[in-house]
Amino acid sequence: MAIPPPTAAATAAREILTRLHDVMAGRASAQAKLNTVVQVIGETLHSEVCSIYLLRDGVLELYATRGLSQSAVHVTKLALGEGLIGTIARNVETLNLAEATAHPEFKHKPETGEDLYHSFAGVPIVRREQAVGVLAIQHEAPRRYDDVEIEALQTVAMVIAELIAAAGLVDEAATATAAARSGPAQLTGLRLVNGMARGHAVFHQPRVVIEHTVAEDIEAERARVYSAFRQMREQIDRMTSQAEFGAGGEHQDVLETYKMFAYDEGWSRRINDAISSGLTAEAAIERVQQRTRMRMREIDDPLLRDRMHDLEDLSNRLLRIVSGQLGTAAQLGLRQDSILIARNLGPAELLEYDRRRLKGVILEEGSLTAHVIIVARAMGVPVLGRVRDVRHKVSEGDLLLLDSGQQRVLVRPTGPMEEAFEAKLAVSQKRRAAFAALRDEPAVTKDGVRIQLMMNAGLRDDVAALDVTGADGIGLFRTEFQFLVSASYPQRERQQRLYRDVMETAGDKPVVFRTVDIGGDKALPYMKTEGNGEENPAMGWRALRLSLERDALMKAQARALIEAAAGRVLHVMFPMVSEPWEYEEARALFEAQLHWIAERGRMGPTVIRYGAMLEVPALAEVLDQILPRLDFLSVGTNDLTQFLFAADRGNPRLAERYDWLSPAILRFLARVAAQCRAAGVTVGVCGEMGGRTLEAMTILGLGYGRLSITPAAVGPVKAMIRSLDLAKLREAMPGWLAEAPRDLRKPLQSWAAKHKVSID
Ligand code: PEP
Ligand code: MG
């Protein structure tokens, strides 16, 4: 990067900052420093008046002035929105006026003696995107100020923001009031995990706190920014080439934009220029970002605004690198009941949060069956996805009332809003209590059919839900979760300990362990697979495909499971079986491990029951070949639907496109159920679909007798089962399937309503 010569604006600002540097470092009182600041600015810009107003108790108070009457200091006060000063602060905008009195908001303050002055320029002093004061200059002669002067003022305003923050002059209560003035808001999104939550906004990637704004050594600051740019570009290049982001869709668009900005010479030149004006690297990045933000306000093009948000993201990334403040909110720790805000998250990132304080999650992206959502569901954390712009409409610490069932979040709610929310929460807790009362009741339909109602789990703590919900067992234990939450590959002994603990906690209830399903959106950071860089990881080298080739991994897991199940029945199932031979190989690997253990005289399981997951449609075409070898089959509707519809389950743009109750899926499921029944093989559904009451009802109607669902859904689904006349539903089903309308949801809903099935 060549160093451009400093611009005129940089030179003007630098002159002021050089003089301010010693003032800032001195031991004088804050008031004395502000008095000097107005002198320095006034002299350098040859302005007759220079004044600083600070927000105190929600009001802007004249704190220091050169040129106006000194007796007005601490006397002249303006409310937010009042006069030119109040307008600048309220709108966080710059005013540049040749004739101040001609502005509609002008307000005469006779005690200041400002009648003499015609021209006026004022800039907000900003902290955390809110005005905490105003810096203004005035001249007798009517003239508009040059951009150079405005730029210099804006730069100096940043330094003043630091000075007043260091002096404790920022009125936190008043700025909080200012935030509250931006008023309550309602944001809408897509329900990803149902539930209600109350908590304070926490950003997954917290904003960097800038401690120093005036540079000690400009060349050193320049070097820091260069190195940060280099690191950021490397990160972006790596992300672009990495598997987890390579799957197209919005990530791809975002990354392309990131890349464009990361290499944008204009951006780096502006930052460089801000450093030339005497700012530190951090302050320079922020200064340029502030300017962009101000411009953005004037643009009314949503597309362009989206792009600007990407630039903001990137700017924050650069700030984090340069300041070394790299931690996520999880690493910093949650201090109160919190609602987490992020563009998107990985499952491992979510699991880093303290479960006791994490009450909800709001994502700008997100889709129903992404693994982070499955994890959130298992944690019982409501999630609202696809909330556009949330990171710009919510400030850190804002109170949020999340109601994902209603697809909305209330931001900075009023008292009555809070009351209504609490009342609804109480009702929903009552309903939950009613479901909990069903815990010891069997999952039997009204016409006497016993359904096996099991739950999904993946972590040690999840297993406690067996007792709480009264589920019949664990129908899907996602063993890869242990791999996801570990910092390194979990050794066999650790795996074995987990499996044994899980089986012991489950007691007599069966636990179906699924062998690791790594890859796709479950990439392990510490495992450098050849899968990295795949264009389409969900359809790539994952799950059983990876396990059969990396058989050391699968052998260790088989040994861990077999030894953990000593003296018990072991249920194992394999993910992503596409052809029967894959199942045979996996099964043979387990048998070989069993043999190895027996040879050494160690106790193994009393019996191993083997199952396969049906999530690749191809397997359905050869079911007749595999069924005789299976003890059970489990349909994974998350992957199955993504492959049936060729619609990436993690792509937010497709999140609402296809319905689980579409004829294609239902016919497919019906066919599989019939074949399994004919072959005498137990068949169930373990995808997220089964956790929704109407969908669960439909699955039972299609001939399934086993569901494995997220723990929170066990109560509502059991209530549904107990209110259902299954024979009647199964009678009606073939008619719907044969002449399926586009939307099967409606007839199913009306059937449920007519027959009083509990589906809400
Ligand atoms: C599925 O694909 O439906 C499933 C249950 O497995 P996972 O969600 O872990 O891929
Ligand atoms: Mg799957």
PDB file of C-alpha atoms and ligand atoms in Angstrom, residues 371 374 476 478 480 514 517 522 542-543 575-576 613-615 636-640 642-643 649 686-687, ligand 2:
ATOM      1  CA  HIS A 371     -27.743 -27.579  13.192  1.00  0.00           C
ATOM      2  CA  ILE A 374     -31.386 -28.033  16.368  1.00  0.00           C
ATOM      3  CA  LEU A 476     -31.526 -40.223  18.157  1.00  0.00           C
ATOM      4  CA  ARG A 478     -26.247 -37.263  17.924  1.00  0.00           C
ATOM      5  CA  GLU A 480     -21.043 -35.746  16.929  1.00  0.00           C
ATOM      6  CA  ARG A 514     -26.064 -42.509  15.858  1.00  0.00           C
ATOM      7  CA  ASP A 517     -22.266 -37.258  11.365  1.00  0.00           C
ATOM      8  CA  LYS A 522     -21.001 -29.632  11.344  1.00  0.00           C
ATOM      9  CA  ARG A 542     -19.717 -36.401   5.436  1.00  0.00           C
ATOM     10  CA  ALA A 543     -21.279 -38.797   7.922  1.00  0.00           C
ATOM     11  CA  PRO A 575     -26.309 -41.710   9.170  1.00  0.00           C
ATOM     12  CA  MET A 576     -26.532 -40.929   5.460  1.00  0.00           C
ATOM     13  CA  MET A 613     -31.119 -43.603   8.772  1.00  0.00           C
ATOM     14  CA  LEU A 614     -33.083 -42.966   5.659  1.00  0.00           C
ATOM     15  CA  GLU A 615     -32.130 -39.456   4.664  1.00  0.00           C
ATOM     16  CA  GLY A 636     -34.230 -38.235   8.984  1.00  0.00           C
ATOM     17  CA  THR A 637     -36.573 -35.732   7.443  1.00  0.00           C
ATOM     18  CA  ASN A 638     -34.153 -32.808   7.778  1.00  0.00           C
ATOM     19  CA  ASP A 639     -31.716 -34.162   5.271  1.00  0.00           C
ATOM     20  CA  LEU A 640     -34.323 -36.116   3.369  1.00  0.00           C
ATOM     21  CA  GLN A 642     -33.239 -31.067   1.503  1.00  0.00           C
ATOM     22  CA  PHE A 643     -32.306 -33.838  -0.911  1.00  0.00           C
ATOM     23  CA  ARG A 649     -31.405 -26.953   4.615  1.00  0.00           C
ATOM     24  CA  CYS A 686     -36.387 -38.516  13.872  1.00  0.00           C
ATOM     25  CA  GLY A 687     -36.208 -35.200  11.976  1.00  0.00           C
TER      26      GLY A 687
HETATM   27 MG    MG B   2     -29.296 -35.900   8.917  1.00  0.00          MG
END
